[in-house]
Amino acid sequence: MSLYEQLAEDIQQMIAAGTLPPGSRLPSVRTLRSRRAVSQATVLQSYALLEARGLIESRPRSGYFVASGPPAPSVAARPTDPLAVPVDVSDLVFHILGATRERRLLPFGSAFPSPLLFPLDALAASLSRSTRGLDPWTTVTDLPPGSLALRNEIARRYLASGVEVGADGILVTNGAMEALNLCLQAVTKPGDVVAIESPAFYGALQAIERLGLRAAEVRTDPIDGIDLESLREVLDAQPVAACWFMSSFQNPLGATVPDTRRPQIVRLLAERGIPLIEDDVYGELYYGARAPRPYKCFDRDGLVLHCGGFAKCLAPGWRIGWVAGGRHAPRLERLKTMSSLATNIPAQEGLADYFGRGGYETHLRRLRRRLASQQEEMLAAITRHFPDGTRATRAQGGYFTWVELPERVDALELHRLASAEGIGLSPGPMFSARRAYRNCVRLNHGHPWDATLRAGIARLGALAAQLA
Amino acid sequence: MSLYEQLAEDIQQMIAAGTLPPGSRLPSVRTLRSRRAVSQATVLQSYALLEARGLIESRPRSGYFVASGPPAPSVAARPTDPLAVPVDVSDLVFHILGATRERRLLPFGSAFPSPLLFPLDALAASLSRSTRGLDPWTTVTDLPPGSLALRNEIARRYLASGVEVGADGILVTNGAMEALNLCLQAVTKPGDVVAIESPAFYGALQAIERLGLRAAEVRTDPIDGIDLESLREVLDAQPVAACWFMSSFQNPLGATVPDTRRPQIVRLLAERGIPLIEDDVYGELYYGARAPRPYKCFDRDGLVLHCGGFAKCLAPGWRIGWVAGGRHAPRLERLKTMSSLATNIPAQEGLADYFGRGGYETHLRRLRRRLASQQEEMLAAITRHFPDGTRATRAQGGYFTWVELPERVDALELHRLASAEGIGLSPGPMFSARRAYRNCVRLNHGHPWDATLRAGIARLGALAAQLA
């Protein structure tokens, strides 16, 4: 990392931690220059980077200020219980999901970014090209573990991010969702306990429910992710068969575990021989200078099962994901073969063609910038329209904003009222085995901002104020 | 069915049943005309159809003869046990499958027909066209149950085959394999008993093993499929949670349940409220005048879960299948969403485009003719080269020939010897929870016949003779 990126990173952490609160003034260029013993150009570059990320704004003749927005939620104050519980969320989740599929609803409840943000033409061209020239025998050679050309591309990206996984350690799957489900099945048996974040991705809750497992919720800071002490408590309270964690831009909080804490978490689990299923589907969507390093980077024992996918960063609807399963790779390949045999071959070869032509990095940079700027719009609108006492996360990547509303607001009731007015949202209880987070909602800022969305957030704020 | 088709069907049944053995002379045109009270043209049309199917051959100045081939196996004489057993076949199956993926092996052990038999150019054109014009919002609208355009096409084909299932009763899946696995999961819980054919598709055995179920093997006639008495015995011996049966061109036998017995099987299961998972992936590959009617045709209670796919008849490697789940449809859609979320959207829309342009029926007719003629080649080669006492099935569709070798031949040993010489095959024990069928092999006749394949069968016969 260059000097200016390092400086920007440090400031970003201070903003995330609330040391520099929204609206506060940043140190002047001169002050910072002398304190950090760097050149003026370095400070200006840092500020420019932070401004591009939407984290700070320059005001003419006044200097730089932390972008305004609601205050961040504190680590959930509610006492957590380290003991596992059975999971029964599917009815609620499917009830809510059914609504988000309706196109008439504003997409704040959606799990996907807008499909208009993706290079659909280039992808279609790659798919056409590779399918026309496809070796018919790929129907045999691309059986699990999958297309070698695609696995090579994924391995190259691993190398660039500091993860040592070769093409032969990668299994291509029907989206990351299949990868995650295969992992969970590979390392558990019915009745086992799985440690998850709190709040957690509802897909993890459903997978746990589907396989007859129990969930132990680990306290999760809205900024810094997994709390190490809480994790230790959970592990001490019972035998834990596996963890399912998102290290970066966690769904639904947007939390990102600091780089320094990542090896500690991996080590703690390795000491106890517990496999860590790493759901890293948002990893490419960082707003900062570089991607956080996945848990898999610190895996010395083959115990991290790293799952990724292209649905959120490149090719929605193609359903191509993968897993680098470490020591569980052979079992995962068998489970994949037994449960869905293979993965769509034109899509695998089409992606390999797309990567071979370049352009992915340019697309990603543009996508990250747009998501960051949409986040600013979302936070500004929440500040303006939501009732006093509202808090919200400012994730460093991805496209989710987690909003804590005043205690009296019931998110399920808000969901009902909002749906009736054509506004989608994801209520907090979908993200918890205990149906907690009753006064929280997850809002999607993955859609290009316009007057309709602005009006939608205004109306949502008014409804929340009514309930508060 | 027209008169001549009916006559051909009757003769085909007599050949299949051995009433007209291989090499025997058919009644003269004049005899048949007067006995059946039909015109000479009708008889000639029937014979022409049977000749086209490779079932009979005309010899100049001598008349028509049943095509030669080895005698059919009789219904497995071995006493079957109606009680379920746990399944543990995966190591064996994966050991064998690992070998069949090697391109250097002659493809007699393969589960797929040659990819060269499919309209790859037309499919590539449809995929290109539909992807270029794709509505970006299909990423949302094509979530389960899947593309409406494709489900409409599948529903139209159901209508034509006498099955009453609308587009809203169909769930698109990642190949038929995912559909079958979802079905099994939807209607069982660990420890349950599932009734299967004997021998059975190893994929069914693996799914049963993966979900911690037990298998009860039902006696299965190599010609007529499921034995009704044996099925009743299995159902009486224990509570059975589900059946997983293939009604047509069963893998590995090639057996086809007679139309008259199908409603009896469906009724027997309905009386006891037992769901029937129908694996119908070979249904389109009939050599006769028309497709057999699936069990689903006779389903009055929504208890038949009919699974199909396009991998074997149209688009290998696209991984598009479906299930018409009857009363279990809502649960299947949930399980699909939870385990792999969605199915590749370009492939779904590409298939819908292909169907919309016509040409599928022409492709199917050509494919069926080629498979039937390859079957003739295979049977003739087996007759010529395999040791005395060899029996083989003559399926009425699909691309598998089941071969019963003399008692002393060990198919696993034959597999080892043949693999070392570059010849693939699927040994009988892969197809049985009890590792039975020790002296049987499944041979694939789905590949265009040539000198290499002919030499391969000759060598296989010599190896079998050595072991006999």
JSON list of N, CA, C and O in Angstrom, two decimals, chain B residues 213-242:
[
{"chain": "B", "resi": 213, "resn": "LEU", "atom": "N", "xyz": [-30.60, -42.23, 4.30]},
{"chain": "B", "resi": 213, "resn": "LEU", "atom": "CA", "xyz": [-31.81, -43.04, 4.17]},
{"chain": "B", "resi": 213, "resn": "LEU", "atom": "C", "xyz": [-31.41, -44.51, 3.96]},
{"chain": "B", "resi": 213, "resn": "LEU", "atom": "O", "xyz": [-30.22, -44.83, 3.87]},
{"chain": "B", "resi": 214, "resn": "ARG", "atom": "N", "xyz": [-32.41, -45.38, 3.90]},
{"chain": "B", "resi": 214, "resn": "ARG", "atom": "CA", "xyz": [-32.14, -46.79, 3.58]},
{"chain": "B", "resi": 214, "resn": "ARG", "atom": "C", "xyz": [-32.87, -47.16, 2.30]},
{"chain": "B", "resi": 214, "resn": "ARG", "atom": "O", "xyz": [-33.91, -46.56, 1.98]},
{"chain": "B", "resi": 215, "resn": "ALA", "atom": "N", "xyz": [-32.34, -48.14, 1.58]},
{"chain": "B", "resi": 215, "resn": "ALA", "atom": "CA", "xyz": [-32.92, -48.52, 0.29]},
{"chain": "B", "resi": 215, "resn": "ALA", "atom": "C", "xyz": [-33.54, -49.90, 0.36]},
{"chain": "B", "resi": 215, "resn": "ALA", "atom": "O", "xyz": [-32.94, -50.83, 0.89]},
{"chain": "B", "resi": 216, "resn": "ALA", "atom": "N", "xyz": [-34.76, -50.02, -0.16]},
{"chain": "B", "resi": 216, "resn": "ALA", "atom": "CA", "xyz": [-35.38, -51.34, -0.33]},
{"chain": "B", "resi": 216, "resn": "ALA", "atom": "C", "xyz": [-35.47, -51.60, -1.83]},
{"chain": "B", "resi": 216, "resn": "ALA", "atom": "O", "xyz": [-36.09, -50.84, -2.57]},
{"chain": "B", "resi": 217, "resn": "GLU", "atom": "N", "xyz": [-34.82, -52.68, -2.26]},
{"chain": "B", "resi": 217, "resn": "GLU", "atom": "CA", "xyz": [-34.74, -52.98, -3.69]},
{"chain": "B", "resi": 217, "resn": "GLU", "atom": "C", "xyz": [-35.95, -53.79, -4.15]},
{"chain": "B", "resi": 217, "resn": "GLU", "atom": "O", "xyz": [-36.24, -54.84, -3.58]},
{"chain": "B", "resi": 218, "resn": "VAL", "atom": "N", "xyz": [-36.62, -53.31, -5.18]},
{"chain": "B", "resi": 218, "resn": "VAL", "atom": "CA", "xyz": [-37.78, -54.00, -5.73]},
{"chain": "B", "resi": 218, "resn": "VAL", "atom": "C", "xyz": [-37.32, -54.80, -6.96]},
{"chain": "B", "resi": 218, "resn": "VAL", "atom": "O", "xyz": [-36.54, -54.30, -7.77]},
{"chain": "B", "resi": 219, "resn": "ARG", "atom": "N", "xyz": [-37.79, -56.05, -7.06]},
{"chain": "B", "resi": 219, "resn": "ARG", "atom": "CA", "xyz": [-37.42, -56.88, -8.20]},
{"chain": "B", "resi": 219, "resn": "ARG", "atom": "C", "xyz": [-37.85, -56.18, -9.49]},
{"chain": "B", "resi": 219, "resn": "ARG", "atom": "O", "xyz": [-38.96, -55.66, -9.59]},
{"chain": "B", "resi": 220, "resn": "THR", "atom": "N", "xyz": [-36.97, -56.16, -10.46]},
{"chain": "B", "resi": 220, "resn": "THR", "atom": "CA", "xyz": [-37.21, -55.38, -11.67]},
{"chain": "B", "resi": 220, "resn": "THR", "atom": "C", "xyz": [-36.90, -56.22, -12.89]},
{"chain": "B", "resi": 220, "resn": "THR", "atom": "O", "xyz": [-35.77, -56.70, -13.06]},
{"chain": "B", "resi": 221, "resn": "ASP", "atom": "N", "xyz": [-37.91, -56.45, -13.71]},
{"chain": "B", "resi": 221, "resn": "ASP", "atom": "CA", "xyz": [-37.75, -57.27, -14.89]},
{"chain": "B", "resi": 221, "resn": "ASP", "atom": "C", "xyz": [-36.94, -56.50, -15.94]},
{"chain": "B", "resi": 221, "resn": "ASP", "atom": "O", "xyz": [-37.19, -55.32, -16.18]},
{"chain": "B", "resi": 222, "resn": "PRO", "atom": "N", "xyz": [-35.96, -57.16, -16.56]},
{"chain": "B", "resi": 222, "resn": "PRO", "atom": "CA", "xyz": [-35.13, -56.45, -17.55]},
{"chain": "B", "resi": 222, "resn": "PRO", "atom": "C", "xyz": [-35.92, -55.93, -18.74]},
{"chain": "B", "resi": 222, "resn": "PRO", "atom": "O", "xyz": [-35.48, -55.05, -19.44]},
{"chain": "B", "resi": 223, "resn": "ILE", "atom": "N", "xyz": [-37.09, -56.49, -18.96]},
{"chain": "B", "resi": 223, "resn": "ILE", "atom": "CA", "xyz": [-37.92, -56.00, -20.07]},
{"chain": "B", "resi": 223, "resn": "ILE", "atom": "C", "xyz": [-39.06, -55.13, -19.56]},
{"chain": "B", "resi": 223, "resn": "ILE", "atom": "O", "xyz": [-39.25, -54.01, -20.02]},
{"chain": "B", "resi": 224, "resn": "ASP", "atom": "N", "xyz": [-39.77, -55.60, -18.55]},
{"chain": "B", "resi": 224, "resn": "ASP", "atom": "CA", "xyz": [-41.01, -54.95, -18.13]},
{"chain": "B", "resi": 224, "resn": "ASP", "atom": "C", "xyz": [-40.87, -54.07, -16.89]},
{"chain": "B", "resi": 224, "resn": "ASP", "atom": "O", "xyz": [-41.85, -53.51, -16.40]},
{"chain": "B", "resi": 225, "resn": "GLY", "atom": "N", "xyz": [-39.68, -53.99, -16.35]},
{"chain": "B", "resi": 225, "resn": "GLY", "atom": "CA", "xyz": [-39.49, -53.09, -15.21]},
{"chain": "B", "resi": 225, "resn": "GLY", "atom": "C", "xyz": [-40.10, -53.60, -13.91]},
{"chain": "B", "resi": 225, "resn": "GLY", "atom": "O", "xyz": [-40.25, -54.81, -13.71]},
{"chain": "B", "resi": 226, "resn": "ILE", "atom": "N", "xyz": [-40.46, -52.66, -13.02]},
{"chain": "B", "resi": 226, "resn": "ILE", "atom": "CA", "xyz": [-40.95, -52.95, -11.67]},
{"chain": "B", "resi": 226, "resn": "ILE", "atom": "C", "xyz": [-41.93, -54.12, -11.62]},
{"chain": "B", "resi": 226, "resn": "ILE", "atom": "O", "xyz": [-42.91, -54.16, -12.36]},
{"chain": "B", "resi": 227, "resn": "ASP", "atom": "N", "xyz": [-41.65, -55.08, -10.73]},
{"chain": "B", "resi": 227, "resn": "ASP", "atom": "CA", "xyz": [-42.53, -56.22, -10.50]},
{"chain": "B", "resi": 227, "resn": "ASP", "atom": "C", "xyz": [-43.53, -55.83, -9.43]},
{"chain": "B", "resi": 227, "resn": "ASP", "atom": "O", "xyz": [-43.14, -55.47, -8.31]},
{"chain": "B", "resi": 228, "resn": "LEU", "atom": "N", "xyz": [-44.80, -55.88, -9.79]},
{"chain": "B", "resi": 228, "resn": "LEU", "atom": "CA", "xyz": [-45.85, -55.38, -8.90]},
{"chain": "B", "resi": 228, "resn": "LEU", "atom": "C", "xyz": [-45.91, -56.16, -7.59]},
{"chain": "B", "resi": 228, "resn": "LEU", "atom": "O", "xyz": [-46.09, -55.60, -6.50]},
{"chain": "B", "resi": 229, "resn": "GLU", "atom": "N", "xyz": [-45.74, -57.49, -7.69]},
{"chain": "B", "resi": 229, "resn": "GLU", "atom": "CA", "xyz": [-45.79, -58.33, -6.48]},
{"chain": "B", "resi": 229, "resn": "GLU", "atom": "C", "xyz": [-44.64, -57.99, -5.53]},
{"chain": "B", "resi": 229, "resn": "GLU", "atom": "O", "xyz": [-44.81, -57.87, -4.32]},
{"chain": "B", "resi": 230, "resn": "SER", "atom": "N", "xyz": [-43.47, -57.84, -6.12]},
{"chain": "B", "resi": 230, "resn": "SER", "atom": "CA", "xyz": [-42.30, -57.53, -5.31]},
{"chain": "B", "resi": 230, "resn": "SER", "atom": "C", "xyz": [-42.46, -56.15, -4.65]},
{"chain": "B", "resi": 230, "resn": "SER", "atom": "O", "xyz": [-42.10, -55.95, -3.49]},
{"chain": "B", "resi": 231, "resn": "LEU", "atom": "N", "xyz": [-43.05, -55.22, -5.40]},
{"chain": "B", "resi": 231, "resn": "LEU", "atom": "CA", "xyz": [-43.29, -53.89, -4.83]},
{"chain": "B", "resi": 231, "resn": "LEU", "atom": "C", "xyz": [-44.21, -54.00, -3.62]},
{"chain": "B", "resi": 231, "resn": "LEU", "atom": "O", "xyz": [-43.98, -53.41, -2.56]},
{"chain": "B", "resi": 232, "resn": "ARG", "atom": "N", "xyz": [-45.27, -54.83, -3.78]},
{"chain": "B", "resi": 232, "resn": "ARG", "atom": "CA", "xyz": [-46.22, -54.99, -2.68]},
{"chain": "B", "resi": 232, "resn": "ARG", "atom": "C", "xyz": [-45.52, -55.59, -1.45]},
{"chain": "B", "resi": 232, "resn": "ARG", "atom": "O", "xyz": [-45.74, -55.15, -0.33]},
{"chain": "B", "resi": 233, "resn": "GLU", "atom": "N", "xyz": [-44.67, -56.57, -1.70]},
{"chain": "B", "resi": 233, "resn": "GLU", "atom": "CA", "xyz": [-43.93, -57.19, -0.58]},
{"chain": "B", "resi": 233, "resn": "GLU", "atom": "C", "xyz": [-43.07, -56.15, 0.16]},
{"chain": "B", "resi": 233, "resn": "GLU", "atom": "O", "xyz": [-43.02, -56.14, 1.39]},
{"chain": "B", "resi": 234, "resn": "VAL", "atom": "N", "xyz": [-42.40, -55.30, -0.61]},
{"chain": "B", "resi": 234, "resn": "VAL", "atom": "CA", "xyz": [-41.56, -54.28, 0.00]},
{"chain": "B", "resi": 234, "resn": "VAL", "atom": "C", "xyz": [-42.41, -53.34, 0.85]},
{"chain": "B", "resi": 234, "resn": "VAL", "atom": "O", "xyz": [-42.05, -53.00, 1.99]},
{"chain": "B", "resi": 235, "resn": "LEU", "atom": "N", "xyz": [-43.56, -52.93, 0.29]},
{"chain": "B", "resi": 235, "resn": "LEU", "atom": "CA", "xyz": [-44.42, -51.99, 1.02]},
{"chain": "B", "resi": 235, "resn": "LEU", "atom": "C", "xyz": [-45.01, -52.62, 2.28]},
{"chain": "B", "resi": 235, "resn": "LEU", "atom": "O", "xyz": [-45.25, -51.95, 3.28]},
{"chain": "B", "resi": 236, "resn": "ASP", "atom": "N", "xyz": [-45.26, -53.95, 2.21]},
{"chain": "B", "resi": 236, "resn": "ASP", "atom": "CA", "xyz": [-45.81, -54.64, 3.37]},
{"chain": "B", "resi": 236, "resn": "ASP", "atom": "C", "xyz": [-44.75, -54.87, 4.46]},
{"chain": "B", "resi": 236, "resn": "ASP", "atom": "O", "xyz": [-45.08, -54.99, 5.63]},
{"chain": "B", "resi": 237, "resn": "ALA", "atom": "N", "xyz": [-43.48, -54.93, 4.03]},
{"chain": "B", "resi": 237, "resn": "ALA", "atom": "CA", "xyz": [-42.43, -55.31, 4.98]},
{"chain": "B", "resi": 237, "resn": "ALA", "atom": "C", "xyz": [-42.04, -54.19, 5.93]},
{"chain": "B", "resi": 237, "resn": "ALA", "atom": "O", "xyz": [-41.43, -54.44, 6.97]},
{"chain": "B", "resi": 238, "resn": "GLN", "atom": "N", "xyz": [-42.36, -52.93, 5.55]},
{"chain": "B", "resi": 238, "resn": "GLN", "atom": "CA", "xyz": [-41.91, -51.80, 6.37]},
{"chain": "B", "resi": 238, "resn": "GLN", "atom": "C", "xyz": [-42.60, -50.53, 5.88]},
{"chain": "B", "resi": 238, "resn": "GLN", "atom": "O", "xyz": [-43.09, -50.49, 4.76]},
{"chain": "B", "resi": 239, "resn": "PRO", "atom": "N", "xyz": [-42.61, -49.49, 6.71]},
{"chain": "B", "resi": 239, "resn": "PRO", "atom": "CA", "xyz": [-43.11, -48.21, 6.20]},
{"chain": "B", "resi": 239, "resn": "PRO", "atom": "C", "xyz": [-42.13, -47.68, 5.16]},
{"chain": "B", "resi": 239, "resn": "PRO", "atom": "O", "xyz": [-40.92, -47.67, 5.41]},
{"chain": "B", "resi": 240, "resn": "VAL", "atom": "N", "xyz": [-42.65, -47.29, 4.01]},
{"chain": "B", "resi": 240, "resn": "VAL", "atom": "CA", "xyz": [-41.80, -46.77, 2.94]},
{"chain": "B", "resi": 240, "resn": "VAL", "atom": "C", "xyz": [-42.15, -45.29, 2.74]},
{"chain": "B", "resi": 240, "resn": "VAL", "atom": "O", "xyz": [-43.32, -44.94, 2.55]},
{"chain": "B", "resi": 241, "resn": "ALA", "atom": "N", "xyz": [-41.13, -44.43, 2.80]},
{"chain": "B", "resi": 241, "resn": "ALA", "atom": "CA", "xyz": [-41.39, -42.98, 2.73]},
{"chain": "B", "resi": 241, "resn": "ALA", "atom": "C", "xyz": [-41.56, -42.50, 1.30]},
{"chain": "B", "resi": 241, "resn": "ALA", "atom": "O", "xyz": [-42.26, -41.51, 1.06]},
{"chain": "B", "resi": 242, "resn": "ALA", "atom": "N", "xyz": [-40.92, -43.18, 0.36]},
{"chain": "B", "resi": 242, "resn": "ALA", "atom": "CA", "xyz": [-41.00, -42.75, -1.04]},
{"chain": "B", "resi": 242, "resn": "ALA", "atom": "C", "xyz": [-40.49, -43.85, -1.95]},
{"chain": "B", "resi": 242, "resn": "ALA", "atom": "O", "xyz": [-39.76, -44.75, -1.51]}
]
